[in-house]
Structure formats: structure tokens, C-alpha cells
């Protein structure tokens, strides 16, 4: 019997050639499968020039190509789909709650400084969100590309991608923050900030601009960690950041004990320290535990950046569409009175809690589908996509049923004014019914990114808001004021969800034809 000759491709991928003569000992493929199962790998067999006699193989030459993928320790390629998605989603929920608490803690302590301090920080939201969109876009691009590479078994290439992606994110955000520092006061004056607020805004943003690069690495790094299937660690890192911020906020804002009283600037410094803690945690996991970070390679860096930006740029623009659509709805409601605007603002805070499970599921779905597409298993990817869509409908349907009896006490909790409570109550009785359909489009967008079709993902983000939701909301407002606008929002979500589901069915059918 001839020997084994190995050719090493990317990561764990190995190709073995077995040369046999007709007179050699009978070889079956059972031992081959035994080896594969021992190492928990996925195998593909390509047999050439086989002669079969009585179910035995007498090959003159067999070329056996084995895909020795990275060990599937998180089960994305082999474990039951529902169990895997549940295991990935639950920790992400806690991580997102930590982010919400981070913002709430900041808002609470700053509000104790007075109305002007709170107004100053409120003016910073458009700028901070725009810069964070850059990092979120890079994170989605990283998660998708790394997930596919890991599914293909290319662990070394995935580590290289992580390094290049983090460097790209730091460079882009560093450039944006430098530009922000140079144009600090003119920018916020253009946004409508009163002259008396500009000194407070400068105090806060001068520190924020310097500290924000510290947040880039944990945000993008957590996306890389999630791409491996590990969602518990990113959640722990986010909770660590929230804990540090919660401890330092009162100490630095009000100057308790040995700490100086820094006011609004203290909130920004506390955020910077919390981001540094998250950075240390993320780098430790990427370098020492997951081995998912490699030094940059100049010969690959431009091509890798192009791949990341191909997905990341549309993803960043998609994230920016949501506040834009929210601003347009606010403009519609402003014509209906201040009470309508106040009620909608409260409704948005409630909505962020009601759909947090769906948002967490989309974060889990992208790496799951990306890895399985990388492993040439599109059927498993689409099963996960449609399972997620059905879950969105069922879960949000249950949430809506809970909202019916809770709508009145929730409305009373968020406002003391009768008129605002009435509008908010109507919103909570109408719009949450459509969240499941909104979730269908959210899952579709994640799936399109995982399939490396970012433009289609952006198209569906745009269509959900500007083709379905906003036009129906405007028509509803013209027919029946605020109540009509809310009904229009719900109808837009429902029609968008049905359309998205039909589109997903068509994409799956096309994929089945290609892989038959």
C-alpha cells in the first residue's frame, strides 16, 4: 500500500492521496469515517476510477479529499439548530440589556446635574450614533467574513481578517473623531445647540472623541468572537463595561471621596475607562483564548478591507436609516401636537425592550448562517433562517398578548399627563402586533449579509422603512390623525414582513437549484 501525502490548504483543511495497487490489501472506507468521527470533523469524499465487486472497493487510485474543519465546539455546523440559536441568543440578550443599562445610568446621573447638562448630552446623540455606525458596519462585515472562513476551516485566514478589520475600524473612527474635534463647536451650532450649551457639549465631546477609539476594538472584536459561535464572552465583556461605568459615573461626576468633581466631563471619562476595560477583555479573548487575532499582512490588507467594506458599508447605512425614519415620523407627529411627540418618544423606549430578543437573535443568526454557507451547507442555513422567522412571529405574538392588559399601567408609568397616556396606550395596543412581521425582515437582512449579499440587505432595510412603513404611516395620519399613523405603522410592518417572507422563499428555491 502506498503512503499518505498531505497538502495543507487554509486552516485545518487537508487533502490526502491514497495510492493503491490492484494486488494490495482490500481497503474499505470505514476506517476513514472512524478517523473523521474521532476528530469531530465534516468529511467529503471524492472517489475516482473505482471498481466495485460485491460491495467491496478495489481502486487503482483513490483521491480522498477530507475537509478537516476546525472543531465545531459551539455546534454551529452540527448541533440541533433550535438549540444552537437559543444558546447563542440568550447571552446576547444580557449583553444588550447591559448596553441599555449603560445608557440609562449615564442619563440618570447626568440628569442630576440639571436640565442644561441633560440637553447638552442629548444634542450629542446624532454625532455619537453616526460614529458608532462605522464600528457597527465594520463589525457586521467582520462577523460575516470570519464566520464563512471558519465554516470553511480557514482559521488562520480568519485571524488575519480580524486583525485587518480591527485596524480598519480604528483608522476610520480615529479619522472621524479627529474631524469631530476640529469642528466641535461649529458642528453642534449647526445642529441647533444654543450658545449657552456649547461649553457643556465641548466638555463632554472633547473627552468622548479622544476615548471612542477605545470602544472600537471591543465592539468589532466582539463581532469576531460571535462569529466563532461564542456569544457568552461578548456579553460578559459588555456587562464588565457597564459595571465599570456604573461605579465610576457618580464618583467622577460628583467627586465622591478622593475623586475630583468633574461634572458632565466625568461621565465621558467614566465611559472611557469602561471602554478600556472592555478593550482589555476583548484582546485577551481574541489573542490568548480563541487565537483569532493575527498581525497585519501588507500583501492581503487591501483585499481584506475591500471584502469587509463591501458588507460593512451597506450595513452601516442600514443602521443609519432607523434614526432617519424615526425623525421623519417625529415630524409627522409634531403636526399633531407636543403630546403625540412625547408619547412616541416613550413608545420608542418601550419598543427597544419589546424587540430585544429579536435583535439578539439577528446577532446570532448571521454567524450561524455564515459558517454553514462556508461549510457548503446552505440547507442548514435556510432552516435556521425560516425557524428564526417563525419564532419572531410566535414570540412577538405572545408579547402582544401580554401588552393588552399591561398597556394601561405601562402608559401611566411613562407619563403623568392624561393626553400623553391616552396616545401611548393606543400605540401599545396597535403597533406591537406587527413586531413579529418586522422581525421577519430583520432576520432576512441578517441572512442576506450572511450570504454576502449586502446590497440586498440594504435594499430590504430601505424598503421596510421607506416603501412600507413611512408611506402607510403618512396615509394613516391623513385619514385619522395620530391613531391612523399608528395603524399605518403596523400595516407597513405587516406587509413588509409578508413580502420579506415570500422573497426568502424565492432565494431558498434558487439556492436549492444551484446545489442540486
Short mmCIF file of C-alpha atoms in Angstrom, two decimals:
data_model
loop_
_atom_site.label_atom_id
_atom_site.label_comp_id
_atom_site.label_asym_id
_atom_site.label_seq_id
_atom_site.Cartn_x
_atom_site.Cartn_y
_atom_site.Cartn_z
CA UNK A 1 0.00 0.00 0.00
CA UNK A 2 1.23 3.45 -0.87
CA UNK A 3 1.78 6.18 1.69
CA UNK A 4 -0.18 9.30 2.60
CA UNK A 5 0.87 12.57 1.03
CA UNK A 6 -0.55 15.75 2.56
CA UNK A 7 -1.33 19.11 1.03
CA UNK A 8 -2.27 21.78 3.52
CA UNK A 9 -4.73 24.41 2.46
CA UNK A 10 -6.29 27.06 4.70
CA UNK A 11 -6.52 26.35 8.40
CA UNK A 12 -7.37 22.72 9.10
CA UNK A 13 -8.16 21.78 5.50
CA UNK A 14 -6.05 18.82 4.41
CA UNK A 15 -6.02 16.80 1.20
CA UNK A 16 -4.78 13.22 1.31
CA UNK A 17 -3.98 10.99 -1.64
CA UNK A 18 -4.01 7.23 -1.17
CA UNK A 19 -2.26 5.20 -3.88
CA UNK A 20 -3.11 1.52 -4.07
CA UNK A 21 -2.25 -1.30 -6.43
CA UNK A 22 -4.78 -3.90 -7.55
CA UNK A 23 -2.92 -6.57 -5.60
CA UNK A 24 -2.85 -4.62 -2.34
CA UNK A 25 -4.93 -5.49 0.67
CA UNK A 26 -8.64 -4.74 0.40
CA UNK A 27 -9.39 -1.23 1.74
CA UNK A 28 -12.84 -0.03 2.70
CA UNK A 29 -13.77 3.48 3.74
CA UNK A 30 -14.98 2.52 7.23
CA UNK A 31 -11.65 3.34 8.85
CA UNK A 32 -11.68 6.68 7.09
CA UNK A 33 -15.04 7.59 8.62
CA UNK A 34 -13.82 6.36 12.01
CA UNK A 35 -10.92 8.79 11.94
CA UNK A 36 -13.20 11.61 10.88
CA UNK A 37 -15.72 10.96 13.64
CA UNK A 38 -12.93 10.76 16.21
CA UNK A 39 -11.89 14.32 15.47
CA UNK A 40 -15.46 15.62 15.06
CA UNK A 41 -14.91 16.83 11.54
CA UNK A 42 -17.02 17.07 8.42
CA UNK A 43 -15.86 14.87 5.56
CA UNK A 44 -16.31 14.98 1.83
CA UNK A 45 -15.28 12.10 -0.35
CA UNK A 46 -14.35 12.38 -3.99
CA UNK A 47 -13.78 8.89 -5.48
CA UNK A 48 -12.25 8.37 -8.89
CA UNK A 49 -11.65 5.25 -11.01
CA UNK A 50 -13.49 2.94 -8.61
CA UNK A 51 -14.20 -0.70 -9.49
CA UNK A 52 -16.83 -2.30 -7.27
CA UNK A 53 -17.25 -6.01 -6.75
CA UNK A 54 -19.56 -7.47 -4.09
CA UNK A 55 -19.79 -4.14 -2.27
CA UNK A 56 -16.00 -4.00 -1.85
CA UNK A 57 -13.66 -1.41 -3.31
CA UNK A 58 -10.65 -2.39 -5.47
CA UNK A 59 -9.40 1.04 -6.50
CA UNK A 60 -6.43 1.61 -8.77
CA UNK A 61 -6.28 5.10 -7.29
CA UNK A 62 -8.48 6.93 -4.84
CA UNK A 63 -8.31 10.65 -4.32
CA UNK A 64 -9.89 11.36 -0.97
CA UNK A 65 -10.35 14.96 -0.04
CA UNK A 66 -11.17 15.48 3.63
CA UNK A 67 -12.37 18.77 4.93
CA UNK A 68 -10.88 18.79 8.39
CA UNK A 69 -12.68 21.84 9.61
CA UNK A 70 -11.96 23.49 12.91
CA UNK A 71 -13.53 21.56 15.76
CA UNK A 72 -17.17 22.62 15.94
CA UNK A 73 -17.03 23.40 19.65
CA UNK A 74 -20.04 25.75 19.57
CA UNK A 75 -22.18 23.44 17.43
CA UNK A 76 -22.93 25.86 14.59
CA UNK A 77 -22.23 23.19 11.97
CA UNK A 78 -23.57 20.06 13.65
CA UNK A 79 -25.73 20.67 16.75
CA UNK A 80 -29.55 20.95 16.58
CA UNK A 81 -30.44 24.30 15.01
CA UNK A 82 -33.00 25.49 17.55
CA UNK A 83 -30.78 24.58 20.49
CA UNK A 84 -27.76 26.33 18.96
CA UNK A 85 -29.64 29.54 18.17
CA UNK A 86 -31.15 29.57 21.65
CA UNK A 87 -27.73 29.05 23.24
CA UNK A 88 -26.31 31.92 21.18
CA UNK A 89 -29.26 34.29 21.64
CA UNK A 90 -29.76 34.21 25.42
CA UNK A 91 -26.30 35.59 26.32
CA UNK A 92 -26.69 38.29 23.67
CA UNK A 93 -29.90 39.44 25.37
CA UNK A 94 -27.96 40.02 28.59
CA UNK A 95 -25.29 41.89 26.65
CA UNK A 96 -27.85 44.18 25.04
CA UNK A 97 -29.51 44.78 28.41
CA UNK A 98 -26.06 45.81 29.68
CA UNK A 99 -25.80 48.35 26.84
CA UNK A 100 -29.26 49.73 27.64
CA UNK A 101 -28.35 49.99 31.32
CA UNK A 102 -25.07 51.71 30.39
CA UNK A 103 -27.02 54.46 28.59
CA UNK A 104 -29.69 54.68 31.30
CA UNK A 105 -27.09 55.04 34.06
CA UNK A 106 -25.34 57.82 32.12
CA UNK A 107 -28.64 59.60 31.52
CA UNK A 108 -29.72 59.27 35.16
CA UNK A 109 -26.56 60.71 36.71
CA UNK A 110 -26.24 63.48 34.11
CA UNK A 111 -29.88 64.44 34.71
CA UNK A 112 -28.96 65.12 38.36
CA UNK A 113 -26.66 67.90 37.11
CA UNK A 114 -29.66 69.77 35.73
CA UNK A 115 -31.66 70.33 32.57
CA UNK A 116 -28.86 72.08 30.69
CA UNK A 117 -26.43 69.18 31.19
CA UNK A 118 -29.06 66.68 30.03
CA UNK A 119 -29.92 68.84 27.00
CA UNK A 120 -26.21 69.15 26.12
CA UNK A 121 -25.74 65.37 26.10
CA UNK A 122 -28.97 64.93 24.12
CA UNK A 123 -27.50 67.10 21.36
CA UNK A 124 -24.53 64.74 21.07
CA UNK A 125 -26.67 61.74 20.06
CA UNK A 126 -26.65 62.26 16.25
CA UNK A 127 -22.86 62.61 16.17
CA UNK A 128 -22.10 59.73 18.54
CA UNK A 129 -24.56 57.49 16.70
CA UNK A 130 -23.01 58.33 13.31
CA UNK A 131 -19.52 57.38 14.53
CA UNK A 132 -20.83 54.21 16.19
CA UNK A 133 -22.48 53.28 12.87
CA UNK A 134 -18.99 53.00 11.38
CA UNK A 135 -17.97 50.46 14.01
CA UNK A 136 -21.26 48.56 13.77
CA UNK A 137 -20.86 48.29 9.99
CA UNK A 138 -17.29 47.01 10.31
CA UNK A 139 -18.50 44.56 12.96
CA UNK A 140 -21.16 43.10 10.66
CA UNK A 141 -18.65 42.83 7.81
CA UNK A 142 -16.18 41.10 10.13
CA UNK A 143 -18.75 38.71 11.58
CA UNK A 144 -19.92 37.63 8.13
CA UNK A 145 -16.47 37.19 6.57
CA UNK A 146 -14.95 35.48 9.61
CA UNK A 147 -17.96 33.20 10.03
CA UNK A 148 -17.66 31.99 6.45
CA UNK A 149 -13.89 31.46 6.78
CA UNK A 150 -14.34 29.46 9.98
CA UNK A 151 -17.02 27.38 8.28
CA UNK A 152 -14.50 26.63 5.53
CA UNK A 153 -11.91 25.68 8.13
CA UNK A 154 -9.67 28.66 7.40
CA UNK A 155 -8.87 29.62 10.99
CA UNK A 156 -5.58 31.31 10.09
CA UNK A 157 -7.22 33.46 7.44
CA UNK A 158 -9.99 34.33 9.92
CA UNK A 159 -7.39 35.53 12.44
CA UNK A 160 -5.77 37.64 9.73
CA UNK A 161 -9.17 39.10 8.82
CA UNK A 162 -9.79 40.03 12.46
CA UNK A 163 -6.51 41.93 12.69
CA UNK A 164 -7.16 43.78 9.45
CA UNK A 165 -10.76 44.55 10.43
CA UNK A 166 -9.80 45.99 13.83
CA UNK A 167 -7.11 48.13 12.21
CA UNK A 168 -9.59 49.42 9.63
CA UNK A 169 -12.16 50.27 12.31
CA UNK A 170 -9.58 52.14 14.42
CA UNK A 171 -8.35 54.12 11.41
CA UNK A 172 -11.85 55.11 10.25
CA UNK A 173 -13.10 56.04 13.71
CA UNK A 174 -9.83 57.81 14.51
CA UNK A 175 -10.23 59.93 11.39
CA UNK A 176 -13.88 60.68 12.20
CA UNK A 177 -13.10 61.63 15.82
CA UNK A 178 -10.21 63.88 14.73
CA UNK A 179 -12.53 65.62 12.30
CA UNK A 180 -15.08 65.95 15.10
CA UNK A 181 -12.55 67.56 17.43
CA UNK A 182 -11.53 70.10 14.79
CA UNK A 183 -15.14 71.05 14.01
CA UNK A 184 -16.58 70.59 17.50
CA UNK A 185 -18.37 73.88 18.18
CA UNK A 186 -19.35 74.69 14.54
CA UNK A 187 -20.84 71.19 14.16
CA UNK A 188 -23.10 71.42 17.20
CA UNK A 189 -24.04 75.02 16.44
CA UNK A 190 -25.17 73.73 13.04
CA UNK A 191 -27.25 71.06 14.79
CA UNK A 192 -29.10 73.82 16.64
CA UNK A 193 -27.40 73.85 20.03
CA UNK A 194 -27.84 77.14 21.89
CA UNK A 195 -24.63 79.14 22.63
CA UNK A 196 -25.04 78.56 26.38
CA UNK A 197 -24.93 74.78 25.81
CA UNK A 198 -21.78 74.76 23.66
CA UNK A 199 -19.30 74.88 26.60
CA UNK A 200 -21.00 71.86 28.21
CA UNK A 201 -21.05 70.00 24.89
CA UNK A 202 -17.35 70.78 24.40
CA UNK A 203 -16.51 69.47 27.88
CA UNK A 204 -18.24 66.17 27.16
CA UNK A 205 -17.33 65.64 23.50
CA UNK A 206 -13.65 66.65 23.77
CA UNK A 207 -13.15 63.62 26.05
CA UNK A 208 -15.58 61.41 24.12
CA UNK A 209 -13.77 61.97 20.81
CA UNK A 210 -10.43 61.03 22.42
CA UNK A 211 -11.86 57.94 24.13
CA UNK A 212 -14.06 56.49 21.38
CA UNK A 213 -11.19 54.57 19.67
CA UNK A 214 -11.04 52.50 22.88
CA UNK A 215 -14.59 51.28 22.15
CA UNK A 216 -13.83 50.33 18.56
CA UNK A 217 -11.75 47.25 19.35
CA UNK A 218 -14.21 45.64 21.81
CA UNK A 219 -17.18 46.36 19.51
CA UNK A 220 -15.53 44.96 16.38
CA UNK A 221 -13.66 42.32 18.39
CA UNK A 222 -16.89 41.07 19.95
CA UNK A 223 -18.28 40.63 16.43
CA UNK A 224 -15.30 38.42 15.60
CA UNK A 225 -15.80 36.39 18.79
CA UNK A 226 -19.52 35.96 17.99
CA UNK A 227 -18.55 34.76 14.51
CA UNK A 228 -16.94 31.73 16.16
CA UNK A 229 -20.28 30.94 17.82
CA UNK A 230 -19.33 32.22 21.27
CA UNK A 231 -21.89 34.80 22.39
CA UNK A 232 -21.37 34.40 26.14
CA UNK A 233 -17.97 36.08 26.19
CA UNK A 234 -19.05 39.26 24.32
CA UNK A 235 -21.99 39.55 26.72
CA UNK A 236 -19.64 39.28 29.71
CA UNK A 237 -17.37 41.94 28.20
CA UNK A 238 -20.33 44.30 27.72
CA UNK A 239 -21.53 43.67 31.27
CA UNK A 240 -18.00 44.37 32.56
CA UNK A 241 -18.03 47.72 30.74
CA UNK A 242 -21.45 48.55 32.19
CA UNK A 243 -20.28 47.68 35.72
CA UNK A 244 -17.17 49.88 35.47
CA UNK A 245 -19.24 52.75 34.08
CA UNK A 246 -21.88 52.39 36.80
CA UNK A 247 -19.23 52.53 39.54
CA UNK A 248 -17.21 55.43 38.11
CA UNK A 249 -20.09 57.66 36.95
CA UNK A 250 -21.13 59.00 40.38
CA UNK A 251 -17.52 59.12 41.62
CA UNK A 252 -16.25 61.25 38.74
CA UNK A 253 -19.39 63.32 38.12
CA UNK A 254 -19.97 64.38 41.75
CA UNK A 255 -16.47 63.93 43.18
CA UNK A 256 -17.10 61.46 46.00
CA UNK A 257 -14.14 60.56 48.23
CA UNK A 258 -10.72 61.21 46.68
CA UNK A 259 -12.15 61.72 43.19
CA UNK A 260 -12.42 65.22 41.69
CA UNK A 261 -15.84 66.68 40.85
CA UNK A 262 -15.76 66.79 37.03
CA UNK A 263 -19.44 67.19 36.22
CA UNK A 264 -20.50 66.28 32.69
CA UNK A 265 -16.88 65.65 31.70
CA UNK A 266 -16.69 63.00 34.41
CA UNK A 267 -19.38 60.99 32.62
CA UNK A 268 -17.26 60.91 29.45
CA UNK A 269 -14.13 59.93 31.42
CA UNK A 270 -16.05 57.12 33.16
CA UNK A 271 -17.16 55.86 29.74
CA UNK A 272 -13.55 55.93 28.54
CA UNK A 273 -12.35 53.80 31.48
CA UNK A 274 -15.19 51.33 30.94
CA UNK A 275 -14.31 51.05 27.25
CA UNK A 276 -10.67 50.43 28.17
CA UNK A 277 -11.77 47.57 30.43
CA UNK A 278 -13.80 46.10 27.57
CA UNK A 279 -10.82 46.52 25.23
CA UNK A 280 -8.55 44.53 27.57
CA UNK A 281 -11.13 41.75 27.88
CA UNK A 282 -11.71 41.55 24.14
CA UNK A 283 -7.99 41.47 23.26
CA UNK A 284 -7.35 38.77 25.87
CA UNK A 285 -10.04 36.52 24.40
CA UNK A 286 -9.05 37.14 20.78
CA UNK A 287 -5.32 36.59 21.27
CA UNK A 288 -4.89 34.05 24.05
CA UNK A 289 -8.10 32.01 24.15
CA UNK A 290 -9.60 31.95 20.66
CA UNK A 291 -6.32 32.55 18.75
CA UNK A 292 -8.41 34.71 16.45
CA UNK A 293 -6.10 37.69 16.03
CA UNK A 294 -3.03 37.81 13.79
CA UNK A 295 -0.66 40.67 12.87
CA UNK A 296 -1.49 42.59 9.67
CA UNK A 297 -0.06 41.33 6.37
CA UNK A 298 0.53 44.08 3.84
CA UNK A 299 0.04 41.77 0.85
CA UNK A 300 -3.52 40.91 1.97
CA UNK A 301 -4.68 44.02 3.79
CA UNK A 302 -6.24 45.92 0.87
CA UNK A 303 -8.18 42.89 -0.40
CA UNK A 304 -9.43 42.11 3.11
CA UNK A 305 -10.50 45.71 3.67
CA UNK A 306 -12.43 45.63 0.39
CA UNK A 307 -14.29 42.49 1.47
CA UNK A 308 -15.11 43.94 4.90
CA UNK A 309 -16.26 47.27 3.46
CA UNK A 310 -18.34 45.55 0.76
CA UNK A 311 -20.57 44.24 3.54
CA UNK A 312 -19.84 46.83 6.23
CA UNK A 313 -20.69 49.97 4.24
CA UNK A 314 -24.29 48.96 3.35
CA UNK A 315 -24.71 47.64 6.91
CA UNK A 316 -23.61 50.97 8.39
CA UNK A 317 -26.01 52.83 6.08
CA UNK A 318 -28.80 50.43 7.10
CA UNK A 319 -28.20 51.27 10.76
CA UNK A 320 -28.36 54.97 9.92
CA UNK A 321 -31.77 54.57 8.24
CA UNK A 322 -33.58 53.82 11.52
CA UNK A 323 -32.98 57.18 13.25
CA UNK A 324 -33.68 58.94 9.95
CA UNK A 325 -37.06 57.21 9.68
CA UNK A 326 -37.71 57.97 13.35
CA UNK A 327 -37.02 61.66 12.73
CA UNK A 328 -39.48 61.69 9.82
CA UNK A 329 -42.17 60.09 11.99
CA UNK A 330 -41.46 62.71 14.67
CA UNK A 331 -42.02 65.41 12.05
CA UNK A 332 -45.38 63.87 11.16
CA UNK A 333 -46.35 63.68 14.83
CA UNK A 334 -45.21 67.24 15.54
CA UNK A 335 -48.14 68.43 13.43
CA UNK A 336 -50.44 66.53 15.81
CA UNK A 337 -49.12 68.29 18.92
CA UNK A 338 -46.46 68.02 21.63
CA UNK A 339 -48.36 65.24 23.41
CA UNK A 340 -48.06 62.99 20.35
CA UNK A 341 -44.28 63.58 20.17
CA UNK A 342 -43.87 62.84 23.88
CA UNK A 343 -45.94 59.65 23.61
CA UNK A 344 -43.93 58.42 20.62
CA UNK A 345 -40.65 59.10 22.44
CA UNK A 346 -41.83 56.97 25.35
CA UNK A 347 -43.09 54.30 22.93
CA UNK A 348 -39.63 54.04 21.36
CA UNK A 349 -38.06 53.33 24.74
CA UNK A 350 -40.63 50.60 25.37
CA UNK A 351 -40.14 49.18 21.87
CA UNK A 352 -36.38 48.81 22.41
CA UNK A 353 -37.20 46.44 25.28
CA UNK A 354 -40.00 44.56 23.50
CA UNK A 355 -37.86 43.63 20.47
CA UNK A 356 -34.59 43.00 22.32
CA UNK A 357 -34.98 39.23 21.85
CA UNK A 358 -35.33 39.66 18.08
CA UNK A 359 -32.30 41.96 17.95
CA UNK A 360 -30.29 39.36 19.86
CA UNK A 361 -31.47 36.59 17.54
CA UNK A 362 -30.34 38.53 14.46
CA UNK A 363 -26.86 38.83 16.01
CA UNK A 364 -26.78 35.05 16.47
CA UNK A 365 -28.26 34.22 13.06
CA UNK A 366 -25.58 36.00 10.99
CA UNK A 367 -22.56 33.93 12.16
CA UNK A 368 -24.66 30.74 12.21
CA UNK A 369 -25.66 31.13 8.56
CA UNK A 370 -22.23 32.43 7.51
CA UNK A 371 -20.43 29.39 8.95
CA UNK A 372 -22.85 26.95 7.33
CA UNK A 373 -22.60 28.66 3.96
CA UNK A 374 -18.83 28.47 4.35
CA UNK A 375 -19.18 24.74 5.04
CA UNK A 376 -21.28 24.33 1.87
CA UNK A 377 -24.40 23.53 3.86
CA UNK A 378 -26.96 26.07 2.61
CA UNK A 379 -29.90 23.86 3.56
CA UNK A 380 -28.97 24.16 7.24
CA UNK A 381 -28.58 27.92 6.85
CA UNK A 382 -32.04 28.32 5.37
CA UNK A 383 -33.59 26.07 8.01
CA UNK A 384 -32.17 28.44 10.62
CA UNK A 385 -33.47 31.48 8.73
CA UNK A 386 -37.05 30.22 8.46
CA UNK A 387 -37.01 28.87 12.01
CA UNK A 388 -35.99 32.35 13.19
CA UNK A 389 -38.76 33.96 11.14
CA UNK A 390 -41.40 31.65 12.60
CA UNK A 391 -40.05 32.24 16.10
CA UNK A 392 -40.27 36.02 15.55
CA UNK A 393 -43.97 35.73 14.69
CA UNK A 394 -44.79 33.40 17.58
CA UNK A 395 -42.75 35.17 20.25
CA UNK A 396 -43.87 38.68 19.36
CA UNK A 397 -47.45 37.42 19.17
CA UNK A 398 -47.14 36.30 22.79
CA UNK A 399 -45.56 39.66 23.69
CA UNK A 400 -48.53 41.44 22.10
CA UNK A 401 -50.99 39.35 24.13
CA UNK A 402 -49.09 40.37 27.26
CA UNK A 403 -49.20 44.02 26.20
CA UNK A 404 -53.01 44.12 26.05
CA UNK A 405 -53.52 44.03 29.85
CA UNK A 406 -50.21 45.84 30.55
CA UNK A 407 -50.73 48.75 28.15
CA UNK A 408 -52.64 50.96 30.62
CA UNK A 409 -50.20 50.60 33.58
CA UNK A 410 -47.21 50.99 31.24
CA UNK A 411 -48.66 54.18 29.77
CA UNK A 412 -49.23 55.53 33.29
CA UNK A 413 -45.64 54.64 34.24
CA UNK A 414 -44.13 56.67 31.42
CA UNK A 415 -46.29 59.80 31.68
CA UNK A 416 -48.37 61.67 34.22
CA UNK A 417 -50.39 63.60 31.62
CA UNK A 418 -53.73 62.10 30.63
CA UNK A 419 -53.44 63.12 26.97
CA UNK A 420 -49.97 61.57 26.60
CA UNK A 421 -51.08 58.39 28.38
CA UNK A 422 -54.02 58.02 26.00
CA UNK A 423 -51.85 58.28 22.89
CA UNK A 424 -49.22 55.92 24.31
CA UNK A 425 -51.92 53.41 25.29
CA UNK A 426 -53.24 53.42 21.72
CA UNK A 427 -49.73 52.83 20.36
CA UNK A 428 -49.17 49.87 22.69
CA UNK A 429 -52.46 48.30 21.59
CA UNK A 430 -51.74 48.60 17.86
CA UNK A 431 -48.07 48.65 16.82
CA UNK A 432 -46.67 45.72 18.90
CA UNK A 433 -49.00 43.39 16.96
CA UNK A 434 -46.74 43.96 13.94
CA UNK A 435 -43.37 43.42 15.63
CA UNK A 436 -43.27 39.77 14.56
CA UNK A 437 -43.59 40.81 10.91
CA UNK A 438 -40.90 43.43 11.45
CA UNK A 439 -38.79 40.60 12.86
CA UNK A 440 -39.15 38.64 9.61
CA UNK A 441 -37.45 41.46 7.71
CA UNK A 442 -34.79 41.76 10.43
CA UNK A 443 -33.98 38.04 10.02
CA UNK A 444 -33.95 38.39 6.23
CA UNK A 445 -31.46 41.27 6.42
CA UNK A 446 -29.17 39.19 8.66
CA UNK A 447 -29.48 36.29 6.23
CA UNK A 448 -28.61 38.44 3.22
CA UNK A 449 -25.48 39.70 4.98
CA UNK A 450 -24.52 36.12 5.88
CA UNK A 451 -24.91 35.17 2.21
CA UNK A 452 -22.57 38.01 1.22
CA UNK A 453 -25.40 39.93 -0.44
CA UNK A 454 -25.10 43.25 1.43
CA UNK A 455 -26.83 45.34 -1.22
CA UNK A 456 -29.96 43.19 -0.97
CA UNK A 457 -29.78 43.52 2.81
CA UNK A 458 -29.62 47.31 2.44
CA UNK A 459 -32.48 47.26 -0.08
CA UNK A 460 -34.71 45.46 2.41
CA UNK A 461 -33.73 47.85 5.21
CA UNK A 462 -34.66 50.73 2.94
CA UNK A 463 -37.87 49.09 1.69
CA UNK A 464 -39.09 48.23 5.20
CA UNK A 465 -38.86 51.86 6.26
CA UNK A 466 -39.35 53.98 3.15
CA UNK A 467 -41.55 51.77 0.95
CA UNK A 468 -43.79 50.11 3.54
CA UNK A 469 -43.70 51.78 6.98
CA UNK A 470 -43.42 55.52 6.30
CA UNK A 471 -45.87 55.75 3.36
CA UNK A 472 -48.54 53.81 5.26
CA UNK A 473 -47.91 55.91 8.36
CA UNK A 474 -48.35 59.12 6.34
CA UNK A 475 -51.55 57.85 4.69
CA UNK A 476 -52.90 56.81 8.09
CA UNK A 477 -52.12 60.21 9.60
CA UNK A 478 -54.01 61.93 6.79
CA UNK A 479 -57.06 59.74 7.36
CA UNK A 480 -57.25 59.56 11.17
CA UNK A 481 -54.51 61.64 12.79
CA UNK A 482 -52.27 60.03 15.40
CA UNK A 483 -54.32 56.82 15.68
CA UNK A 484 -54.26 56.44 11.90
CA UNK A 485 -50.50 56.96 11.85
CA UNK A 486 -50.01 54.14 14.37
CA UNK A 487 -52.28 51.83 12.36
CA UNK A 488 -50.25 52.75 9.26
CA UNK A 489 -47.02 51.81 11.05
CA UNK A 490 -48.47 48.41 11.91
CA UNK A 491 -49.80 47.80 8.38
CA UNK A 492 -46.44 48.76 6.88
CA UNK A 493 -44.65 46.28 9.13
CA UNK A 494 -47.14 43.51 8.29
CA UNK A 495 -46.97 44.00 4.52
CA UNK A 496 -43.18 44.31 4.68
CA UNK A 497 -42.93 41.08 6.69
CA UNK A 498 -45.14 39.11 4.29
CA UNK A 499 -43.15 40.43 1.32
CA UNK A 500 -39.87 39.56 3.03
CA UNK A 501 -41.01 36.01 3.76
CA UNK A 502 -42.01 35.48 0.11
CA UNK A 503 -38.65 36.85 -1.01
CA UNK A 504 -36.83 34.47 1.34
CA UNK A 505 -38.77 31.52 -0.11
CA UNK A 506 -37.64 32.54 -3.59
CA UNK A 507 -34.00 32.88 -2.50
CA UNK A 508 -34.11 29.41 -0.93
CA UNK A 509 -35.59 27.91 -4.10
CA UNK A 510 -32.82 29.50 -6.19
CA UNK A 511 -30.18 28.15 -3.80
CA UNK A 512 -31.70 24.65 -3.96
CA UNK A 513 -31.49 24.74 -7.77
CA UNK A 514 -27.81 25.73 -7.67
CA UNK A 515 -26.85 22.99 -5.23
CA UNK A 516 -28.84 20.17 -6.84
#
